[in-house]
Short mmCIF file of C-alpha atoms in Angstrom, two decimals:
data_model
loop_
_atom_site.label_atom_id
_atom_site.label_comp_id
_atom_site.label_asym_id
_atom_site.label_seq_id
_atom_site.Cartn_x
_atom_site.Cartn_y
_atom_site.Cartn_z
CA UNK A 1 17.76 3.36 -12.63
CA UNK A 2 18.39 0.07 -14.39
CA UNK A 3 16.95 0.98 -17.57
CA UNK A 4 18.40 3.27 -20.11
CA UNK A 5 17.54 6.88 -21.08
CA UNK A 6 15.06 8.23 -21.73
CA UNK A 7 14.03 7.32 -18.00
CA UNK A 8 10.10 7.10 -17.52
CA UNK A 9 8.67 8.34 -14.38
CA UNK A 10 5.31 7.13 -13.53
CA UNK A 11 3.34 9.05 -10.47
CA UNK A 12 0.24 8.05 -8.59
CA UNK A 13 -2.21 9.10 -6.07
CA UNK A 14 -1.14 7.58 -2.87
CA UNK A 15 -3.54 8.82 -0.37
CA UNK A 16 -7.08 9.11 -1.87
CA UNK A 17 -9.55 11.99 -1.02
CA UNK A 18 -12.71 11.29 0.79
CA UNK A 19 -14.41 13.42 -0.29
CA UNK A 20 -13.13 14.86 -4.11
CA UNK A 21 -14.98 17.43 -4.21
CA UNK A 22 -14.10 19.19 -1.15
CA UNK A 23 -10.46 19.63 -2.75
CA UNK A 24 -10.06 23.63 -3.66
CA UNK A 25 -7.92 23.34 -6.62
CA UNK A 26 -8.84 22.19 -10.26
CA UNK A 27 -5.90 20.84 -11.24
CA UNK A 28 -5.99 18.63 -7.80
CA UNK A 29 -9.27 17.45 -8.68
CA UNK A 30 -7.93 16.66 -12.28
CA UNK A 31 -5.02 14.81 -11.42
CA UNK A 32 -7.37 12.82 -8.99
CA UNK A 33 -9.49 12.07 -12.45
CA UNK A 34 -6.53 11.01 -14.23
CA UNK A 35 -5.64 8.31 -11.50
CA UNK A 36 -9.28 7.45 -10.88
CA UNK A 37 -9.61 7.08 -14.85
CA UNK A 38 -6.28 4.96 -14.89
CA UNK A 39 -7.83 2.65 -11.63
CA UNK A 40 -10.99 1.91 -14.18
CA UNK A 41 -8.80 0.91 -17.31
CA UNK A 42 -6.63 -1.28 -14.83
CA UNK A 43 -9.99 -2.95 -13.37
CA UNK A 44 -8.93 -1.70 -9.95
CA UNK A 45 -12.28 0.61 -10.10
CA UNK A 46 -15.33 -2.00 -10.39
CA UNK A 47 -18.58 -1.20 -10.94
CA UNK A 48 -21.87 -2.30 -12.35
CA UNK A 49 -22.74 -1.88 -16.09
CA UNK A 50 -25.05 1.36 -15.99
CA UNK A 51 -22.09 2.92 -13.60
CA UNK A 52 -19.60 1.89 -15.85
CA UNK A 53 -21.55 3.50 -19.33
CA UNK A 54 -22.02 7.07 -17.05
CA UNK A 55 -18.36 7.14 -15.89
CA UNK A 56 -16.91 6.47 -19.49
CA UNK A 57 -19.28 9.05 -20.91
CA UNK A 58 -18.21 11.76 -18.74
CA UNK A 59 -14.65 10.81 -19.74
CA UNK A 60 -15.76 11.13 -23.58
CA UNK A 61 -17.42 14.29 -22.42
CA UNK A 62 -14.47 16.00 -20.76
CA UNK A 63 -11.98 14.78 -23.76
CA UNK A 64 -13.71 15.01 -26.66
CA UNK A 65 -16.51 17.91 -25.82
CA UNK A 66 -20.17 17.73 -27.30
CA UNK A 67 -21.26 15.34 -29.29
CA UNK A 68 -20.95 16.30 -33.33
CA UNK A 69 -22.45 14.40 -36.27
CA UNK A 70 -20.03 15.64 -38.53
CA UNK A 71 -16.75 14.50 -36.31
CA UNK A 72 -18.34 11.79 -34.28
CA UNK A 73 -19.66 8.93 -36.81
CA UNK A 74 -21.54 6.07 -35.93
CA UNK A 75 -19.89 3.66 -33.40
CA UNK A 76 -17.38 6.25 -32.52
CA UNK A 77 -17.17 5.23 -28.51
CA UNK A 78 -15.19 1.98 -29.55
CA UNK A 79 -12.55 3.86 -30.73
CA UNK A 80 -11.99 4.53 -26.68
CA UNK A 81 -10.66 2.05 -24.27
CA UNK A 82 -12.23 2.83 -20.90
CA UNK A 83 -11.87 -0.75 -19.21
CA UNK A 84 -9.93 -3.74 -19.77
CA UNK A 85 -12.61 -5.15 -22.05
CA UNK A 86 -16.35 -4.30 -22.96
CA UNK A 87 -19.46 -5.16 -25.12
CA UNK A 88 -21.10 -3.67 -27.93
CA UNK A 89 -23.89 -3.14 -25.81
CA UNK A 90 -21.82 -1.03 -23.34
CA UNK A 91 -20.36 1.06 -26.16
CA UNK A 92 -23.63 2.03 -27.44
CA UNK A 93 -24.90 3.00 -24.02
CA UNK A 94 -22.06 5.40 -23.74
CA UNK A 95 -22.54 6.84 -26.92
CA UNK A 96 -26.10 7.43 -26.18
CA UNK A 97 -25.95 9.08 -22.48
CA UNK A 98 -23.08 11.21 -24.32
CA UNK A 99 -25.30 12.47 -26.98
CA UNK A 100 -28.62 12.87 -25.29
CA UNK A 101 -27.49 13.67 -21.62
CA UNK A 102 -24.28 15.58 -21.34
CA UNK A 103 -24.46 18.22 -23.73
CA UNK A 104 -23.07 21.35 -22.92
CA UNK A 105 -21.11 19.83 -19.82
CA UNK A 106 -17.84 21.49 -20.00
CA UNK A 107 -14.32 19.40 -19.37
CA UNK A 108 -14.56 20.74 -15.53
CA UNK A 109 -18.08 20.26 -14.86
CA UNK A 110 -17.53 16.49 -16.52
CA UNK A 111 -14.39 15.39 -14.39
CA UNK A 112 -16.50 16.44 -11.28
CA UNK A 113 -19.40 14.65 -11.93
CA UNK A 114 -17.02 11.85 -12.59
CA UNK A 115 -15.48 12.26 -9.33
CA UNK A 116 -18.67 12.19 -7.34
CA UNK A 117 -20.02 9.33 -9.38
CA UNK A 118 -16.83 7.27 -8.59
CA UNK A 119 -16.39 8.28 -5.17
CA UNK A 120 -19.85 6.41 -4.18
CA UNK A 121 -18.17 2.85 -5.60
CA UNK A 122 -17.31 0.20 -3.23
CA UNK A 123 -13.85 -0.12 -4.85
CA UNK A 124 -13.10 3.83 -5.02
CA UNK A 125 -9.95 4.14 -3.24
CA UNK A 126 -8.75 0.39 -3.34
CA UNK A 127 -5.44 -0.34 -3.61
CA UNK A 128 -5.26 -4.11 -3.78
CA UNK A 129 -2.74 -6.46 -2.09
CA UNK A 130 -2.87 -10.36 -3.28
CA UNK A 131 -3.24 -12.50 -0.37
CA UNK A 132 -5.04 -15.75 0.37
CA UNK A 133 -7.20 -16.19 3.44
CA UNK A 134 -6.80 -19.51 6.09
CA UNK A 135 -8.73 -21.70 3.70
CA UNK A 136 -6.17 -20.99 0.60
CA UNK A 137 -8.74 -19.04 -1.34
CA UNK A 138 -7.47 -15.69 -3.05
CA UNK A 139 -8.30 -12.10 -2.06
CA UNK A 140 -7.27 -8.92 -1.95
CA UNK A 141 -6.84 -6.66 1.21
CA UNK A 142 -7.10 -2.72 0.39
CA UNK A 143 -6.92 -0.03 2.34
CA UNK A 144 -9.09 3.01 1.28
CA UNK A 145 -10.16 6.53 2.67
CA UNK A 146 -12.97 4.94 4.61
CA UNK A 147 -11.45 1.99 6.18
CA UNK A 148 -10.05 -1.79 5.75
CA UNK A 149 -11.71 -3.77 2.93
CA UNK A 150 -11.11 -7.64 1.98
CA UNK A 151 -12.65 -8.17 -1.72
CA UNK A 152 -12.99 -11.83 -2.27
CA UNK A 153 -14.25 -13.41 -5.73
CA UNK A 154 -17.20 -10.84 -6.55
CA UNK A 155 -17.99 -9.48 -3.24
CA UNK A 156 -16.84 -7.26 -0.41
CA UNK A 157 -16.47 -9.79 2.61
CA UNK A 158 -15.30 -7.53 5.26
CA UNK A 159 -15.20 -3.82 5.85
CA UNK A 160 -14.03 -2.10 8.73
CA UNK A 161 -13.70 1.35 9.48
CA UNK A 162 -10.78 2.90 10.59
CA UNK A 163 -11.95 3.92 14.07
CA UNK A 164 -12.54 0.07 14.60
CA UNK A 165 -9.27 -1.24 13.64
CA UNK A 166 -7.12 -1.52 16.79
CA UNK A 167 -3.99 -3.12 15.53
CA UNK A 168 -2.34 -4.35 12.64
CA UNK A 169 0.28 -7.12 13.11
CA UNK A 170 2.44 -9.20 10.65
CA UNK A 171 4.64 -11.94 11.12
CA UNK A 172 6.61 -13.74 8.28
CA UNK A 173 3.84 -13.96 5.78
CA UNK A 174 1.03 -13.74 7.79
CA UNK A 175 -1.16 -10.95 8.36
CA UNK A 176 -3.46 -10.34 11.67
CA UNK A 177 -5.90 -7.28 11.80
CA UNK A 178 -7.57 -6.80 15.38
CA UNK A 179 -11.03 -4.93 15.51
CA UNK A 180 -13.39 -3.86 17.82
CA UNK A 181 -16.99 -3.53 16.39
CA UNK A 182 -20.88 -2.84 17.46
CA UNK A 183 -21.70 -4.19 21.15
CA UNK A 184 -17.93 -4.62 21.85
CA UNK A 185 -17.24 -7.65 19.10
CA UNK A 186 -13.97 -8.21 18.93
CA UNK A 187 -12.72 -9.95 15.82
CA UNK A 188 -8.80 -11.08 14.13
CA UNK A 189 -8.83 -11.39 10.40
CA UNK A 190 -6.09 -13.57 9.20
CA UNK A 191 -4.49 -13.64 5.93
CA UNK A 192 -1.15 -15.13 4.01
CA UNK A 193 0.54 -12.75 1.61
CA UNK A 194 2.80 -14.15 -1.18
CA UNK A 195 6.42 -13.18 0.55
CA UNK A 196 7.57 -11.87 3.91
CA UNK A 197 8.49 -8.88 2.02
CA UNK A 198 5.09 -7.88 0.69
CA UNK A 199 3.33 -8.63 3.87
CA UNK A 200 5.33 -6.48 5.36
CA UNK A 201 4.93 -3.82 2.71
CA UNK A 202 1.24 -4.25 3.40
CA UNK A 203 1.61 -3.72 6.86
CA UNK A 204 3.34 -0.55 6.38
CA UNK A 205 0.68 0.51 3.95
CA UNK A 206 -1.85 -0.49 6.48
CA UNK A 207 -0.19 1.84 9.12
CA UNK A 208 -0.05 4.62 6.47
CA UNK A 209 -3.38 4.92 6.02
CA UNK A 210 -4.83 4.61 9.54
CA UNK A 211 -2.70 6.70 10.43
CA UNK A 212 -3.49 9.63 7.89
CA UNK A 213 -7.11 9.18 7.56
CA UNK A 214 -8.07 8.48 11.44
CA UNK A 215 -6.08 11.15 13.25
CA UNK A 216 -6.75 15.09 13.69
CA UNK A 217 -2.87 16.41 14.09
CA UNK A 218 -0.04 15.01 12.51
CA UNK A 219 1.80 15.41 15.97
CA UNK A 220 -0.36 12.33 17.19
CA UNK A 221 1.34 10.03 15.34
CA UNK A 222 3.35 7.19 16.81
CA UNK A 223 5.59 4.32 16.40
CA UNK A 224 4.12 1.04 15.55
CA UNK A 225 5.59 -2.24 16.11
CA UNK A 226 4.87 -5.30 14.27
CA UNK A 227 5.14 -7.47 17.54
CA UNK A 228 4.09 -6.79 21.49
CA UNK A 229 8.14 -8.10 22.13
CA UNK A 230 10.43 -5.09 22.66
CA UNK A 231 13.36 -7.18 20.91
CA UNK A 232 11.40 -8.75 18.22
CA UNK A 233 9.56 -7.30 14.98
CA UNK A 234 9.92 -4.08 12.81
CA UNK A 235 9.12 -0.61 13.84
CA UNK A 236 7.45 2.03 11.83
CA UNK A 237 6.27 5.55 11.65
CA UNK A 238 4.18 7.82 9.19
CA UNK A 239 5.79 10.56 8.64
CA UNK A 240 3.84 13.67 6.62
CA UNK A 241 0.58 15.87 7.43
CA UNK A 242 -2.31 13.98 8.19
CA UNK A 243 -6.09 14.11 6.14
CA UNK A 244 -7.35 16.67 8.04
CA UNK A 245 -4.23 18.98 7.96
CA UNK A 246 -3.78 18.47 4.10
CA UNK A 247 -7.55 19.77 3.71
CA UNK A 248 -7.05 22.66 6.08
CA UNK A 249 -3.92 23.89 4.12
CA UNK A 250 -5.80 23.29 1.04
CA UNK A 251 -8.18 25.75 1.88
CA UNK A 252 -5.28 28.38 2.74
CA UNK A 253 -4.00 28.26 -0.50
CA UNK A 254 -4.20 31.99 -2.09
CA UNK A 255 -2.55 31.76 -5.95
CA UNK A 256 -3.80 31.83 -9.00
CA UNK A 257 -4.96 28.71 -10.31
CA UNK A 258 -2.50 26.81 -12.43
CA UNK A 259 -3.06 26.30 -16.10
CA UNK A 260 -4.20 22.83 -16.77
CA UNK A 261 -3.13 21.29 -20.08
CA UNK A 262 -5.72 17.98 -20.34
CA UNK A 263 -4.73 15.17 -22.11
CA UNK A 264 -7.80 14.99 -24.75
CA UNK A 265 -7.75 18.45 -25.38
CA UNK A 266 -4.14 19.92 -25.23
CA UNK A 267 -1.81 17.00 -25.98
CA UNK A 268 0.39 16.88 -22.72
CA UNK A 269 3.76 14.36 -22.71
CA UNK A 270 3.06 14.23 -18.80
CA UNK A 271 -0.51 13.31 -18.56
CA UNK A 272 -1.50 11.04 -21.85
CA UNK A 273 -4.78 10.20 -22.79
CA UNK A 274 -6.39 6.77 -22.67
CA UNK A 275 -7.30 7.99 -26.24
CA UNK A 276 -3.87 8.11 -27.95
CA UNK A 277 -3.08 5.01 -29.74
CA UNK A 278 -5.16 2.38 -31.00
CA UNK A 279 -7.74 0.41 -29.22
CA UNK A 280 -6.20 -2.35 -27.33
CA UNK A 281 -7.96 -5.96 -27.50
CA UNK A 282 -8.24 -8.20 -24.26
CA UNK A 283 -5.48 -10.64 -25.86
CA UNK A 284 -2.15 -9.96 -25.09
CA UNK A 285 0.04 -8.37 -27.86
CA UNK A 286 3.57 -9.33 -28.46
CA UNK A 287 5.53 -6.93 -26.57
CA UNK A 288 7.87 -4.32 -28.11
CA UNK A 289 11.35 -5.14 -28.31
CA UNK A 290 12.95 -1.55 -28.44
CA UNK A 291 15.58 -0.99 -26.27
CA UNK A 292 15.42 3.40 -26.51
CA UNK A 293 11.64 3.28 -25.96
CA UNK A 294 9.99 6.88 -25.88
CA UNK A 295 8.08 8.50 -23.01
CA UNK A 296 4.70 8.19 -24.74
CA UNK A 297 5.53 4.35 -25.98
CA UNK A 298 6.52 3.87 -22.23
CA UNK A 299 3.12 5.03 -20.58
CA UNK A 300 1.37 3.37 -23.16
CA UNK A 301 3.65 -0.03 -22.58
CA UNK A 302 2.42 0.26 -18.84
CA UNK A 303 -1.08 -0.24 -19.68
CA UNK A 304 -0.21 -2.70 -22.25
CA UNK A 305 -0.57 -6.14 -20.40
CA UNK A 306 -3.39 -9.20 -20.54
CA UNK A 307 -7.09 -8.27 -19.11
CA UNK A 308 -9.26 -10.84 -18.68
CA UNK A 309 -11.35 -9.66 -16.43
CA UNK A 310 -14.84 -7.71 -17.45
CA UNK A 311 -15.08 -4.31 -15.39
CA UNK A 312 -19.16 -4.54 -16.45
CA UNK A 313 -20.56 -5.47 -13.24
CA UNK A 314 -23.76 -5.41 -10.89
CA UNK A 315 -23.82 -3.79 -7.49
CA UNK A 316 -26.49 -3.40 -4.95
CA UNK A 317 -29.40 -4.10 -7.30
CA UNK A 318 -30.46 -2.89 -10.58
CA UNK A 319 -30.78 0.95 -9.68
CA UNK A 320 -28.17 3.06 -8.49
CA UNK A 321 -29.00 4.86 -5.31
CA UNK A 322 -27.10 8.15 -4.45
CA UNK A 323 -25.89 7.65 -0.73
CA UNK A 324 -23.26 9.32 1.29
CA UNK A 325 -20.18 7.51 2.38
CA UNK A 326 -21.11 8.00 5.86
CA UNK A 327 -24.33 6.15 5.15
CA UNK A 328 -22.18 3.56 3.62
CA UNK A 329 -20.07 3.10 6.47
CA UNK A 330 -23.17 2.42 8.45
CA UNK A 331 -23.22 -0.83 6.39
CA UNK A 332 -20.25 -2.19 8.50
CA UNK A 333 -18.95 -5.74 7.75
CA UNK A 334 -22.23 -6.81 5.74
CA UNK A 335 -21.09 -8.62 2.29
CA UNK A 336 -21.71 -6.76 -0.63
CA UNK A 337 -21.76 -7.55 -4.60
CA UNK A 338 -19.39 -5.50 -6.45
CA UNK A 339 -19.15 -7.40 -9.75
CA UNK A 340 -20.47 -10.10 -12.28
CA UNK A 341 -16.93 -11.49 -11.96
CA UNK A 342 -14.01 -11.97 -9.78
CA UNK A 343 -12.17 -8.94 -8.71
CA UNK A 344 -9.01 -9.26 -10.67
CA UNK A 345 -6.51 -5.98 -11.24
CA UNK A 346 -3.86 -6.12 -13.68
CA UNK A 347 -0.66 -7.43 -12.37
CA UNK A 348 1.35 -4.70 -13.89
CA UNK A 349 -0.12 -2.47 -11.40
CA UNK A 350 -0.14 -4.65 -8.32
CA UNK A 351 1.44 -2.95 -4.79
CA UNK A 352 5.27 -2.68 -4.98
CA UNK A 353 7.73 -3.64 -3.43
CA UNK A 354 6.68 -7.43 -3.01
CA UNK A 355 10.01 -9.22 -3.06
CA UNK A 356 13.84 -7.77 -2.16
CA UNK A 357 14.89 -10.15 -4.62
CA UNK A 358 14.01 -8.90 -8.13
CA UNK A 359 15.44 -12.59 -9.81
CA UNK A 360 12.77 -14.34 -7.53
CA UNK A 361 9.95 -11.99 -8.38
CA UNK A 362 10.45 -12.22 -12.34
CA UNK A 363 11.04 -16.12 -11.90
CA UNK A 364 7.82 -16.29 -10.17
CA UNK A 365 6.07 -13.83 -12.55
CA UNK A 366 6.79 -15.86 -15.71
CA UNK A 367 5.92 -19.22 -13.99
CA UNK A 368 2.60 -17.32 -13.35
CA UNK A 369 2.40 -15.77 -16.89
CA UNK A 370 2.24 -12.22 -15.45
CA UNK A 371 3.78 -9.19 -16.99
CA UNK A 372 6.87 -8.13 -16.60
CA UNK A 373 7.58 -4.19 -16.36
CA UNK A 374 9.71 -2.08 -18.69
CA UNK A 375 13.17 -2.62 -16.84
CA UNK A 376 12.71 -6.47 -16.72
CA UNK A 377 11.50 -6.52 -20.51
CA UNK A 378 14.91 -4.66 -21.46
CA UNK A 379 16.85 -7.02 -19.31
CA UNK A 380 15.51 -10.05 -20.55
CA UNK A 381 16.15 -8.85 -24.00
CA UNK A 382 19.70 -7.99 -23.06
CA UNK A 383 20.30 -11.48 -21.67
CA UNK A 384 18.77 -12.96 -24.98
CA UNK A 385 21.40 -14.48 -27.49
CA UNK A 386 21.20 -13.45 -30.83
CA UNK A 387 19.54 -16.06 -33.37
CA UNK A 388 17.49 -17.38 -30.57
CA UNK A 389 14.43 -17.52 -29.92
CA UNK A 390 12.91 -16.47 -26.46
CA UNK A 391 10.74 -19.60 -26.70
CA UNK A 392 13.79 -22.14 -27.00
CA UNK A 393 15.25 -20.97 -23.82
CA UNK A 394 11.79 -20.76 -21.88
CA UNK A 395 11.88 -23.88 -20.16
CA UNK A 396 15.76 -23.95 -19.48
CA UNK A 397 15.34 -20.33 -18.24
CA UNK A 398 12.29 -21.52 -15.94
CA UNK A 399 14.44 -24.72 -14.64
CA UNK A 400 17.33 -22.58 -14.03
CA UNK A 401 15.64 -19.37 -12.15
CA UNK A 402 13.41 -22.00 -10.39
CA UNK A 403 16.88 -23.16 -8.91
CA UNK A 404 18.26 -19.93 -8.04
CA UNK A 405 14.90 -19.12 -6.29
CA UNK A 406 15.27 -22.27 -4.22
CA UNK A 407 18.74 -21.52 -3.08
CA UNK A 408 17.98 -17.95 -2.44
CA UNK A 409 14.88 -19.07 -0.48
CA UNK A 410 17.06 -21.63 1.52
CA UNK A 411 19.82 -18.91 1.99
CA UNK A 412 17.28 -16.56 3.31
CA UNK A 413 15.53 -18.88 5.70
CA UNK A 414 19.49 -20.10 7.15
CA UNK A 415 20.23 -16.00 7.74
CA UNK A 416 16.88 -15.62 9.31
CA UNK A 417 17.87 -18.41 11.48
CA UNK A 418 21.05 -17.11 12.73
CA UNK A 419 19.91 -13.83 13.20
CA UNK A 420 17.32 -14.97 15.44
CA UNK A 421 19.47 -17.22 17.26
CA UNK A 422 22.11 -14.60 18.01
CA UNK A 423 19.51 -12.48 18.96
CA UNK A 424 17.98 -14.84 21.18
CA UNK A 425 21.39 -15.04 22.75
CA UNK A 426 21.98 -11.50 23.06
CA UNK A 427 18.88 -10.90 24.95
CA UNK A 428 19.89 -13.98 27.39
CA UNK A 429 23.12 -12.53 28.07
CA UNK A 430 21.81 -8.90 28.96
CA UNK A 431 19.02 -10.23 31.12
CA UNK A 432 21.52 -12.17 33.09
CA UNK A 433 23.92 -9.38 33.54
CA UNK A 434 20.77 -7.12 34.58
CA UNK A 435 19.97 -10.13 37.11
CA UNK A 436 23.50 -10.08 38.66
CA UNK A 437 23.94 -6.60 39.21
CA UNK A 438 20.21 -6.38 40.85
CA UNK A 439 21.32 -9.46 42.86
CA UNK A 440 24.53 -7.52 44.02
CA UNK A 441 22.24 -4.28 44.86
CA UNK A 442 20.06 -6.40 47.34
CA UNK A 443 22.92 -8.22 48.80
CA UNK A 444 24.79 -4.91 49.56
CA UNK A 445 21.32 -3.68 50.86
CA UNK A 446 20.08 -3.01 54.36
CA UNK A 447 17.18 -5.47 53.56
CA UNK A 448 16.85 -7.91 56.30
CA UNK A 449 15.65 -11.43 54.28
CA UNK A 450 16.28 -15.00 55.36
CA UNK A 451 18.04 -15.62 51.80
CA UNK A 452 19.79 -12.54 51.75
CA UNK A 453 21.34 -12.98 55.42
CA UNK A 454 22.62 -16.79 54.05
CA UNK A 455 24.35 -15.12 50.86
CA UNK A 456 26.42 -12.69 53.47
CA UNK A 457 27.55 -15.05 55.17
CA UNK A 458 29.28 -17.30 52.71
CA UNK A 459 33.15 -16.84 52.35
CA UNK A 460 32.66 -15.84 48.72
CA UNK A 461 30.37 -12.95 49.19
CA UNK A 462 32.83 -11.63 52.11
CA UNK A 463 35.89 -11.61 49.98
CA UNK A 464 34.05 -10.26 47.38
CA UNK A 465 32.82 -7.45 49.53
CA UNK A 466 35.86 -6.46 50.64
CA UNK A 467 38.39 -7.19 47.69
CA UNK A 468 35.80 -5.71 44.86
CA UNK A 469 32.71 -3.85 46.12
CA UNK A 470 34.03 -1.90 49.18
CA UNK A 471 37.36 -0.45 46.97
CA UNK A 472 35.04 0.29 43.82
CA UNK A 473 32.46 2.03 45.96
CA UNK A 474 35.41 4.17 47.29
CA UNK A 475 36.73 5.00 43.55
CA UNK A 476 33.01 6.07 42.80
CA UNK A 477 32.99 8.63 45.95
CA UNK A 478 36.32 9.94 45.19
CA UNK A 479 35.53 10.50 41.91
CA UNK A 480 31.66 12.18 42.68
CA UNK A 481 33.87 14.29 45.15
CA UNK A 482 36.38 15.29 42.75
CA UNK A 483 33.49 16.29 40.11
CA UNK A 484 31.84 18.09 42.87
CA UNK A 485 34.48 20.19 44.12
CA UNK A 486 35.13 21.19 40.23
CA UNK A 487 31.63 22.53 40.07
CA UNK A 488 31.35 24.29 43.36
CA UNK A 489 34.72 26.09 42.19
CA UNK A 490 33.06 27.17 38.61
#
């Protein structure tokens, strides 16, 4: 832990349930609701304007209850921040739905309706990994409960169901997806991650998600290699229960339902509501410069980053058509519009780790203008001399950081080259040793082959046979007889 106490631990859902309504306990559904509410706020869960208004109205109903003219004056919905940014028209629509359509709904019912609505979206359960395609265009690769998704611009350009994906492979920064679709159609998708570490993390996430959602039992999980060669590549094995086993275990739970402390109704330090604190604008604010940060301030600062992409979107026409996920999966690889704007979730919630060296990652974030984490803020502030503005050190620190990152990159390349040469040398020596043993066995056998007869007639072979091989064979035979005698006597 690089930061100072009090520590802020932030947990998130790793495997989204294919059907949240099938979860037995209400507290589990509530935790998934909190995660999806956060995904909506960070721009991960994109949807069209009408769906966005409905989702926000469900959140409002779950947190503040029925509309009360005495408690909720005109424009009350503008005090809540549901998305990175939204318009006044959307705020009015949220308030209209909350006033007229959701009266009498309990928090449990509103949360369940929210989950059922969110489950139908194309970006449900998406954990975006930034990459580039073969043409250099930016894209986001994601693994969902239903398969592998590629989001590019405002479209879903690829969707592969888990039973169609045959292999996930990576080499350096290059990530490959092999799949078999209908009519024996084989496809290979290739994308490039920012760093080799990010590519390896992407590969591991893919292996985990495919094993979790595709397999029937955890006993079917196998160790997966990133390469076809036995001496090269990474090996990884998912450990844990698979989705089907988790749902079966959930159905067998026999305990009193745990108490739920909802953030909007009963303040909770562990599950803060998005209603806490003033509304955030889409313009980056000056970061807090306090060394000792409270738990609530820490959670608030995680969402205190620059958001430039609206969540408002249009998807699948002007009207929402309810459909099951099985029907959605039949759409296959067809392209689908998911938003008006380019899909670009908050940088602060992208998958980690993306690099082994935090310095290189911090430098790249500063150059790209991306927000840093709380710990990186504190370290950077601790390293800033008193009386000197951060802007005065900006150019020098970026230049020094770039040089250090370049030096680290060169050292990594040299180390990788040396390791690859050593690996090749060891494999070559091992193969030669195996071939030598095989040749000795063949020459000492009774095989009557022309080239073996020629070898047996050479003086060198006769010398080796009588001076080394025969004494060694007699020694092994003596030892075997001795061991056999001991076993018989026992």
